[in-house]
Short mmCIF file of C-alpha atoms in Angstrom, two decimals:
data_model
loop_
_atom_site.label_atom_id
_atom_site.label_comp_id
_atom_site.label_asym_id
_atom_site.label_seq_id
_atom_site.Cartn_x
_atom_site.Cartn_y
_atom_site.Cartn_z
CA UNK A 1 115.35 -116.56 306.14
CA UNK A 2 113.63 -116.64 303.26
CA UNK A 3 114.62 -117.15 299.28
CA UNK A 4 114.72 -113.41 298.31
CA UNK A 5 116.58 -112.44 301.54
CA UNK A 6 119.15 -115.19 301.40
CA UNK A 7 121.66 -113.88 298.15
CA UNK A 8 121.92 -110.46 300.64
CA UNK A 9 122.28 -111.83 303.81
CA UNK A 10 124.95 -114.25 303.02
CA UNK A 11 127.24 -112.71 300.89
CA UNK A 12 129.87 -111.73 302.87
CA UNK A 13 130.14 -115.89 303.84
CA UNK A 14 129.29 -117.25 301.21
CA UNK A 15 130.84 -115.57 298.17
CA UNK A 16 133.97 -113.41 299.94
CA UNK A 17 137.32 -114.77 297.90
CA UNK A 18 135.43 -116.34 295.00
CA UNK A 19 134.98 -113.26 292.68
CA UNK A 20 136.39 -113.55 289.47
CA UNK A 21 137.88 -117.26 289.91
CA UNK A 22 136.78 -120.02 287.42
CA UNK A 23 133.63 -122.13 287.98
CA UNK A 24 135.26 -124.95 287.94
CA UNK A 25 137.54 -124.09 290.76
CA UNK A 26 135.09 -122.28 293.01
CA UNK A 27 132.56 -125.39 292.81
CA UNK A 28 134.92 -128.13 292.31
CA UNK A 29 137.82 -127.59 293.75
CA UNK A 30 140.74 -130.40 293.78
CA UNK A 31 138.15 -132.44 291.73
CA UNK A 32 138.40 -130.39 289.25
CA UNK A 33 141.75 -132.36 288.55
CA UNK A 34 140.19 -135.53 287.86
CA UNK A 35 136.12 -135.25 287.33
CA UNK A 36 136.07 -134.79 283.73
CA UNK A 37 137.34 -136.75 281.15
CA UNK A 38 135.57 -137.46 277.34
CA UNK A 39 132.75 -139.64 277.93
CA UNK A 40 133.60 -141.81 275.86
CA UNK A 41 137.64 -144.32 275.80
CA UNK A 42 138.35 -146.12 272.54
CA UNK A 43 140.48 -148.47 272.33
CA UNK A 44 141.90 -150.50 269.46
CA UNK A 45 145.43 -152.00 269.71
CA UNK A 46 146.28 -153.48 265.76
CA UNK A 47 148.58 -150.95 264.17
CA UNK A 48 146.06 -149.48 260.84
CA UNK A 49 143.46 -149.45 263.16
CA UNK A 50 145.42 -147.40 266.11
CA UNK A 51 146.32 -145.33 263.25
CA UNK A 52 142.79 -144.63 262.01
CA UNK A 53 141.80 -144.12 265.50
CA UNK A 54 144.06 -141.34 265.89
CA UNK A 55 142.63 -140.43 262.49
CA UNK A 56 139.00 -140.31 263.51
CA UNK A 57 139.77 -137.97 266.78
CA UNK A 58 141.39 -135.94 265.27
CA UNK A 59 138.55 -135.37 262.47
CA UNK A 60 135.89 -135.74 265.36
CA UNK A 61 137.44 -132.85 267.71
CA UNK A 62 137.53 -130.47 264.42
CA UNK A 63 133.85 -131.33 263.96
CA UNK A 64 132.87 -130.95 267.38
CA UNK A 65 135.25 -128.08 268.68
CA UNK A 66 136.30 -130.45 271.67
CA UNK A 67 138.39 -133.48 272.07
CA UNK A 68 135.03 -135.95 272.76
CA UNK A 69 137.04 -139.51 273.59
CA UNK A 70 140.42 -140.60 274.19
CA UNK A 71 142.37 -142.89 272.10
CA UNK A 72 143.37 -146.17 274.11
CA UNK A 73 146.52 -148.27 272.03
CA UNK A 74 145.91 -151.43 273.69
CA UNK A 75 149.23 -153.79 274.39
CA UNK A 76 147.25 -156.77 276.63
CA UNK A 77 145.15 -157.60 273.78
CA UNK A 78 146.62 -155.87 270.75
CA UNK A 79 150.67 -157.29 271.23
CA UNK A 80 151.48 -160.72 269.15
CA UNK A 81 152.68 -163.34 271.75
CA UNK A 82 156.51 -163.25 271.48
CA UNK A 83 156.42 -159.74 270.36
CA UNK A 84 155.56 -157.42 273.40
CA UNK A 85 158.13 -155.85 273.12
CA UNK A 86 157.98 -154.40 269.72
CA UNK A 87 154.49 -153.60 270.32
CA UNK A 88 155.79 -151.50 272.76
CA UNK A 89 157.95 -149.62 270.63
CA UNK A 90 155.27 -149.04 268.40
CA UNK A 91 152.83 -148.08 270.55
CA UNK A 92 154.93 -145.53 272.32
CA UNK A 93 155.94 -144.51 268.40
CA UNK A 94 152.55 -143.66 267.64
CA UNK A 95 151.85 -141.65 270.41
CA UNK A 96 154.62 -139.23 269.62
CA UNK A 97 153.79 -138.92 266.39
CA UNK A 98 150.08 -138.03 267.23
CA UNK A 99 148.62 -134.56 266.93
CA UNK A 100 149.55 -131.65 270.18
CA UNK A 101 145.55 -131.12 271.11
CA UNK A 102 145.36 -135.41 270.85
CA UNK A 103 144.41 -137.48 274.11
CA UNK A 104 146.18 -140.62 273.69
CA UNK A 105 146.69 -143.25 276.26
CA UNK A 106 147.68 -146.89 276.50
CA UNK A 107 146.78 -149.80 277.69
CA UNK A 108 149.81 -151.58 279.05
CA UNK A 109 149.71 -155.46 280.15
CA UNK A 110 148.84 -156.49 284.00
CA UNK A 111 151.39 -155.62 286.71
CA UNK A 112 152.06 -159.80 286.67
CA UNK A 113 152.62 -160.16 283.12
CA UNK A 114 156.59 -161.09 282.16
CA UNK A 115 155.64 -157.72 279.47
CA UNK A 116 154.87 -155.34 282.11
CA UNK A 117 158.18 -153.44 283.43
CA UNK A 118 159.41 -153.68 279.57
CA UNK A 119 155.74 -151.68 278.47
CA UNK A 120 155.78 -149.09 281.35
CA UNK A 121 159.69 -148.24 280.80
CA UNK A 122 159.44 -148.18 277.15
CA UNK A 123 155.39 -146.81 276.64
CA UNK A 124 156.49 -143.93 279.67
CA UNK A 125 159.72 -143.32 279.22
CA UNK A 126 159.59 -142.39 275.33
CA UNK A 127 156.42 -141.06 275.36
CA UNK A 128 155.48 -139.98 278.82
CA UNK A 129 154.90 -135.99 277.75
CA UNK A 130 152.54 -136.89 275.03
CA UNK A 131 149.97 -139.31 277.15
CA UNK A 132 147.40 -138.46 279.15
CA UNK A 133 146.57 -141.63 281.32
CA UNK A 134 147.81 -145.12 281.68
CA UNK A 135 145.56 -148.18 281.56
CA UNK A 136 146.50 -150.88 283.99
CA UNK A 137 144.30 -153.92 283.79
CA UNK A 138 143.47 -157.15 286.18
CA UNK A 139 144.70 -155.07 289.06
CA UNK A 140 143.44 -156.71 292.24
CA UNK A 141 144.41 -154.50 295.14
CA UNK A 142 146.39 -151.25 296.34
CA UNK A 143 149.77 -153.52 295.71
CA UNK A 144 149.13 -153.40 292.06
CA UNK A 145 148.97 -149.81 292.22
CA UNK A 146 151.72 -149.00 294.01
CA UNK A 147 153.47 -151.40 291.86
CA UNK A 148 152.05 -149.41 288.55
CA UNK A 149 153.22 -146.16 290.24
CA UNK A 150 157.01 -147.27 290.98
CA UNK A 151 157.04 -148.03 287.20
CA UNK A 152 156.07 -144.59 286.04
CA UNK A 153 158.57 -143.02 288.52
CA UNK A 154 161.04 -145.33 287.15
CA UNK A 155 160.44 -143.94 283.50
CA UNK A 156 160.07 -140.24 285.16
CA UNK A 157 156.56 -140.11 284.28
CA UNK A 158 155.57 -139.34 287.65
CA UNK A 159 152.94 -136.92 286.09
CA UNK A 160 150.90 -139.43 284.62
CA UNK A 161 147.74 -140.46 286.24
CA UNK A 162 146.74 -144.21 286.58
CA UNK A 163 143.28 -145.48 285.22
CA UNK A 164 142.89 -149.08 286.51
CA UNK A 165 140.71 -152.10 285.18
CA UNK A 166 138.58 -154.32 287.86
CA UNK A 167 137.84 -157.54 286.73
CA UNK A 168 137.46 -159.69 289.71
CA UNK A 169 135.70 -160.80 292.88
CA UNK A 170 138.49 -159.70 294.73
CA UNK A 171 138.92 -156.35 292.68
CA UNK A 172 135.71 -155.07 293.30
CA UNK A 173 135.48 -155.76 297.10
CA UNK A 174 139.24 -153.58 297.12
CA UNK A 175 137.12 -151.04 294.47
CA UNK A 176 136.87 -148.20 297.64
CA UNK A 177 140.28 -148.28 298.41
CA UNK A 178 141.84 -148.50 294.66
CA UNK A 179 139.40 -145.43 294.10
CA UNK A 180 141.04 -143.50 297.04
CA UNK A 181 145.13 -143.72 295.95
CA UNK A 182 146.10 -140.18 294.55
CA UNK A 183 147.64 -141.37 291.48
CA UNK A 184 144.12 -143.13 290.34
CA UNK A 185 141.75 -141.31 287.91
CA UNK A 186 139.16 -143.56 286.73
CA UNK A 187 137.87 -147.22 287.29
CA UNK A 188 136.73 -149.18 284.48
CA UNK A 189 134.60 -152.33 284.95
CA UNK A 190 136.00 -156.07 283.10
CA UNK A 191 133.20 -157.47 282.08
CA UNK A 192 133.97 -160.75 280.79
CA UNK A 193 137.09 -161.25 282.91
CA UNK A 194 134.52 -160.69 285.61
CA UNK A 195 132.12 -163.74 284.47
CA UNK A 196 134.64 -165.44 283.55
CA UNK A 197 136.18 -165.92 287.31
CA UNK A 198 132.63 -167.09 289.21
CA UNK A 199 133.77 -170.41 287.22
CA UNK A 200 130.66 -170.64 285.44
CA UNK A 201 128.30 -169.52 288.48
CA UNK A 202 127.34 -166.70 285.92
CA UNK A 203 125.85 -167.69 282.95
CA UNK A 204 127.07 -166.45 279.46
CA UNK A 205 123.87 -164.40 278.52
CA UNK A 206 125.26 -161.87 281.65
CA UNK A 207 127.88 -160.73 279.15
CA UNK A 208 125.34 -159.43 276.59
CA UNK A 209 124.07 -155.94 276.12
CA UNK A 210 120.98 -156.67 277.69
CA UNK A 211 121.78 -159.44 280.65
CA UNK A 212 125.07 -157.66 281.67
CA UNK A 213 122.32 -155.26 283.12
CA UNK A 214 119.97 -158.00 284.84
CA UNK A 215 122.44 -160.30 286.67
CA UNK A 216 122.57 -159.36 290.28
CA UNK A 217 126.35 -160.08 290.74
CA UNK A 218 127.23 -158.19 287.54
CA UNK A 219 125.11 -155.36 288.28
CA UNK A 220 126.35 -155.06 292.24
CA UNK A 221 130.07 -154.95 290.53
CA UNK A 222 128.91 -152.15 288.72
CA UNK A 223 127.26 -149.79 291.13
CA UNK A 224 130.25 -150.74 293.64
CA UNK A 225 132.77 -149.33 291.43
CA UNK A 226 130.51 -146.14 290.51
CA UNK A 227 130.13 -145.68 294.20
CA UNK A 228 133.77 -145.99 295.17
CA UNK A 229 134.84 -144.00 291.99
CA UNK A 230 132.28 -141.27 293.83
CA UNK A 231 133.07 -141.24 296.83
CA UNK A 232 136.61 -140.39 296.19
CA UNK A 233 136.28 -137.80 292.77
CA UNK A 234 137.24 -140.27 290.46
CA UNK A 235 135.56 -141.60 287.04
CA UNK A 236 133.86 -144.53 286.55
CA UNK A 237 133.44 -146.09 283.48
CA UNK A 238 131.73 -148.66 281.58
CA UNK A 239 132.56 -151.91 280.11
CA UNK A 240 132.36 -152.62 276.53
CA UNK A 241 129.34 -153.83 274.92
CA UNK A 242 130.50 -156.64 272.46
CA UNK A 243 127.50 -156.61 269.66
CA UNK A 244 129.29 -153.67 268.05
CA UNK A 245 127.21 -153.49 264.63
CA UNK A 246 123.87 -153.42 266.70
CA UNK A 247 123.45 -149.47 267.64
CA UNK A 248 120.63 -149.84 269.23
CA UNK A 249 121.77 -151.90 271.98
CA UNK A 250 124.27 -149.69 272.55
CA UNK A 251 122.76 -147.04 272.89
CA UNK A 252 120.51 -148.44 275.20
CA UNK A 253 123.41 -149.78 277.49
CA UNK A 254 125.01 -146.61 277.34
CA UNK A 255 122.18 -144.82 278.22
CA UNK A 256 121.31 -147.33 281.14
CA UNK A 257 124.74 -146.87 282.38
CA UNK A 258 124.42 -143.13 282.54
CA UNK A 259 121.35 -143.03 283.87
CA UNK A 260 120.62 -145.28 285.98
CA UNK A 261 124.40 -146.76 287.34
CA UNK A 262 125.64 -143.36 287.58
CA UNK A 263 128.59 -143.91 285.30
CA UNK A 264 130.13 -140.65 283.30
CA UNK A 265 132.41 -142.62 280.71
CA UNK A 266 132.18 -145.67 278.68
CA UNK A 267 134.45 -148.01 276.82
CA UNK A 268 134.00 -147.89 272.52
CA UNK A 269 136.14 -151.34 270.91
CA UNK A 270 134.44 -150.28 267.13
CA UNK A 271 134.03 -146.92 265.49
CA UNK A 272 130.54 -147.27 265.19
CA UNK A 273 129.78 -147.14 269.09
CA UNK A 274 131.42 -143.25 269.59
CA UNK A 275 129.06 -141.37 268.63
CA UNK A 276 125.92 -143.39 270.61
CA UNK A 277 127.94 -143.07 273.48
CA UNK A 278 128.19 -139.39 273.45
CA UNK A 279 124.57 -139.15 272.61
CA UNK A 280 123.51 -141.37 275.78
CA UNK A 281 125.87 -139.46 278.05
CA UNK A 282 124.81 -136.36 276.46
CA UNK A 283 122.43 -133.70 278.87
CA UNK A 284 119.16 -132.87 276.57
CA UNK A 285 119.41 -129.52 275.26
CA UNK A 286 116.64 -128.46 277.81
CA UNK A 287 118.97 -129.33 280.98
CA UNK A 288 121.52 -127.44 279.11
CA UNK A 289 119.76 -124.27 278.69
CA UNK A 290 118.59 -124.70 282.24
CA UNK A 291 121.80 -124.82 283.63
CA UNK A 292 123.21 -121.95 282.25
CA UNK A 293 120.77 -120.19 283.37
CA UNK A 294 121.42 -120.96 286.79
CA UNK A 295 125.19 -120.72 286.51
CA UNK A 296 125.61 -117.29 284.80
CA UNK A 297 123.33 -116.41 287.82
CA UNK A 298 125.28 -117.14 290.65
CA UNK A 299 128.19 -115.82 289.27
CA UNK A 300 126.61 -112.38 288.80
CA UNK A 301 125.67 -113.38 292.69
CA UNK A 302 129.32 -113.64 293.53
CA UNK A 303 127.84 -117.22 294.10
CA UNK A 304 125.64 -116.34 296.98
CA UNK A 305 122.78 -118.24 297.14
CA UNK A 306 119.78 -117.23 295.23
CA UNK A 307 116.11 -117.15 294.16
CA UNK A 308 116.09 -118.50 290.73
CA UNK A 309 112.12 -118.70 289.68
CA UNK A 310 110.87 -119.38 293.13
CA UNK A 311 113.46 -121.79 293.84
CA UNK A 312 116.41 -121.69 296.20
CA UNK A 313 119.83 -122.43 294.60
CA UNK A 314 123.23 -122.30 296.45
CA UNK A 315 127.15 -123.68 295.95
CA UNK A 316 125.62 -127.93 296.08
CA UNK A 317 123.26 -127.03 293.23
CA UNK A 318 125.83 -124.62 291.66
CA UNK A 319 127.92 -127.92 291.86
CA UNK A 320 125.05 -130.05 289.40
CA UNK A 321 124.20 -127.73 287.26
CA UNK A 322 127.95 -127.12 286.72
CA UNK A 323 129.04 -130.22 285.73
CA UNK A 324 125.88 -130.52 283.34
CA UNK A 325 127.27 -127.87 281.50
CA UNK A 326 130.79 -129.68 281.21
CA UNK A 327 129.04 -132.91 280.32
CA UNK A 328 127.28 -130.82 277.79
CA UNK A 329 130.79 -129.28 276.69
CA UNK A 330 132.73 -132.84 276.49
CA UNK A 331 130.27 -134.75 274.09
CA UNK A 332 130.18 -131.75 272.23
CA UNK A 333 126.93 -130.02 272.67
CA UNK A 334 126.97 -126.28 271.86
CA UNK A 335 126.56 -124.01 275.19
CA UNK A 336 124.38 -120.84 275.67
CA UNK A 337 126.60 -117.70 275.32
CA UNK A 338 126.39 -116.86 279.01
CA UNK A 339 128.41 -119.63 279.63
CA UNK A 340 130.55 -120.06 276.75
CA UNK A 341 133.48 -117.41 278.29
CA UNK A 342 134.33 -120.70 281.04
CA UNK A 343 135.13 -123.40 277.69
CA UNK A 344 137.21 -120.91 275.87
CA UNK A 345 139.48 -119.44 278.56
CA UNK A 346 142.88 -121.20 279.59
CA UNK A 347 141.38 -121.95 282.59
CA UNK A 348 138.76 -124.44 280.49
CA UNK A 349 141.78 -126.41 278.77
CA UNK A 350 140.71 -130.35 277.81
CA UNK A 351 144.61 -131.16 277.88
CA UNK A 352 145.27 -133.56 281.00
#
């Protein structure tokens, strides 16, 4: 069978059922629930600058039509020893008062920590509706996240999906079967907490921009975790880069992560890193155009396979060029008409 015979002959196999339905759900189907998030998770976790956070997204989704990172309110690092507990409070206080179209989440303090059942009752329980993930971080095996997910069900957020931080030896080597557990979304990589447990075996210089990308054990943590986040639907995303006034570096980790690691989301700590994170994990313009092309084509095709300029496409490369266009869509990158009817629909709603 040839290219021009193929959208005819299968059809009928290929295509019956799918008319009509969303793009998303034909191609994706249940990871369509957790394959897209904003590229990009800021965090900040000292009260005027949660505040301004908040601020900025808000000003930032009006400029680019699309909510294009997630707010993070950080409790490990951002609560005052001794006060945990009123950091709490006011954590779960600010996400309430945050806008309806905001994507706020938390960062609550590790499953061990004396804070942690105080944080997930308060942070969940009062403001549960209005979150879309929580952060859990150090977690070192399944246990923790079963543990995390008791503690939501406890505060009757059993809606809420789990994002989990790996920081270990121990972490990473559990990475596939963390990734696998229902209730996990994404996997973030520790970066420092990972150096720091070899016990010095890894020299400081692997927590820069540029050696974080050069150390062998560092860089094996890193494709482990985008592998097991693959393998099971789930995000992976990228640790912080700590010279936050240098833009160029981070860009250039950002865009290494994306393209070479295979990671779709990266960790911001300053203002100044959002916006050359959603320019490295950006498509080019080109690829966008491209895949719209192809897209808008199947779906006239009833998503048959077809012959799209001498070249056979079916439902795998349906799949890419797909999720180019809502990579394109979530750093805010405007799409070709013949594809815009799919981001404006309720079917296309950012909210988690």
């Amino acid at each position: 069978m040839n290219a021009a015979q193929a959208p005819h002959l299968s059809h009928l196999s290929e295509g019956q059922g799918l008319v009509g339905r969303h793009p998303r759900e034909v191609l994706l189907g249940a990871q369509a629930q957790t394959g897209f998030l904003p590229v990009c998770d800021h965090y900040s976790g000292v009260e005027a600058r949660m505040r301004k956070s908040l601020q900025l997204q808000a000003e930032m989704t009006q400029e680019f039509g699309t909510c294009v990172f997630d707010v993070t309110l950080d409790c490990e690092d951002g609560a005052p020893v001794g006060a945990e507990a009123a950091h709490a409070r006011l954590v779960a206080a600010l996400a309430c008062e945050a806008a309806p179209q905001a994507r706020v989440a938390v960062r609550v303090h590790p499953v061990g920590h004396p804070a942690f059942a105080n944080d997930m009752a308060t942070i969940a329980g009062e403001a549960g509706q209005r979150l879309c993930h929580i952060m859990i971080p150090k977690v070192e095996s399944i246990d923790d996240v079963l543990a995390a997910e008791q503690a939501l069900l406890r505060a009757a957020a059993g809606h809420l999906p789990l994002h989990v931080l790996i920081e270990s030896p121990q972490a990473v080597h559990r990475a596939f079967e963390i990734a696998a557990h229902p209730r996990v979304q994404s996997l973030s990589f520790g970066l420092m907490d990972f150096v720091s447990a070899h016990g010095g075996a890894i020299p400081a210089s692997a927590m820069t921009s540029a050696g974080q990308f050069s150390h062998p054990l560092v860089l094996r943590a890193k494709l482990e975790i985008a592998a097991a986040c693959h393998a099971y639907g789930k995000v992976p995303a990228h640790c912080v880069v700590t010279e936050f006034s240098d833009a160029a570096a981070m860009k250039a980790a950002a865009t290494r992560a994306a393209r070479e690691l295979g990671y779709t989301r990266m960790w911001s700590i300053h203002p100044a890193q959002i916006r050359p994170i959603l320019e490295a994990f950006a498509p080019t313009q080109d690829d966008v155009e491209h895949a719209a092309k192809i897209i808008a084509a199947a779906a006239d095709g009833d998503w048959a396979p077809i012959n799209f300029d001498g070249v056979l496409h079916d439902r795998a490369s349906y799949r890419y060029y797909w999720q180019v266009l809502e990579r394109a869509h979530r750093t805010g990158l405007p799409l070709p008409a013949a594809v815009q009817e799919w981001f404006t629909s309720p079917a296309s709603s950012d909210a988690p």
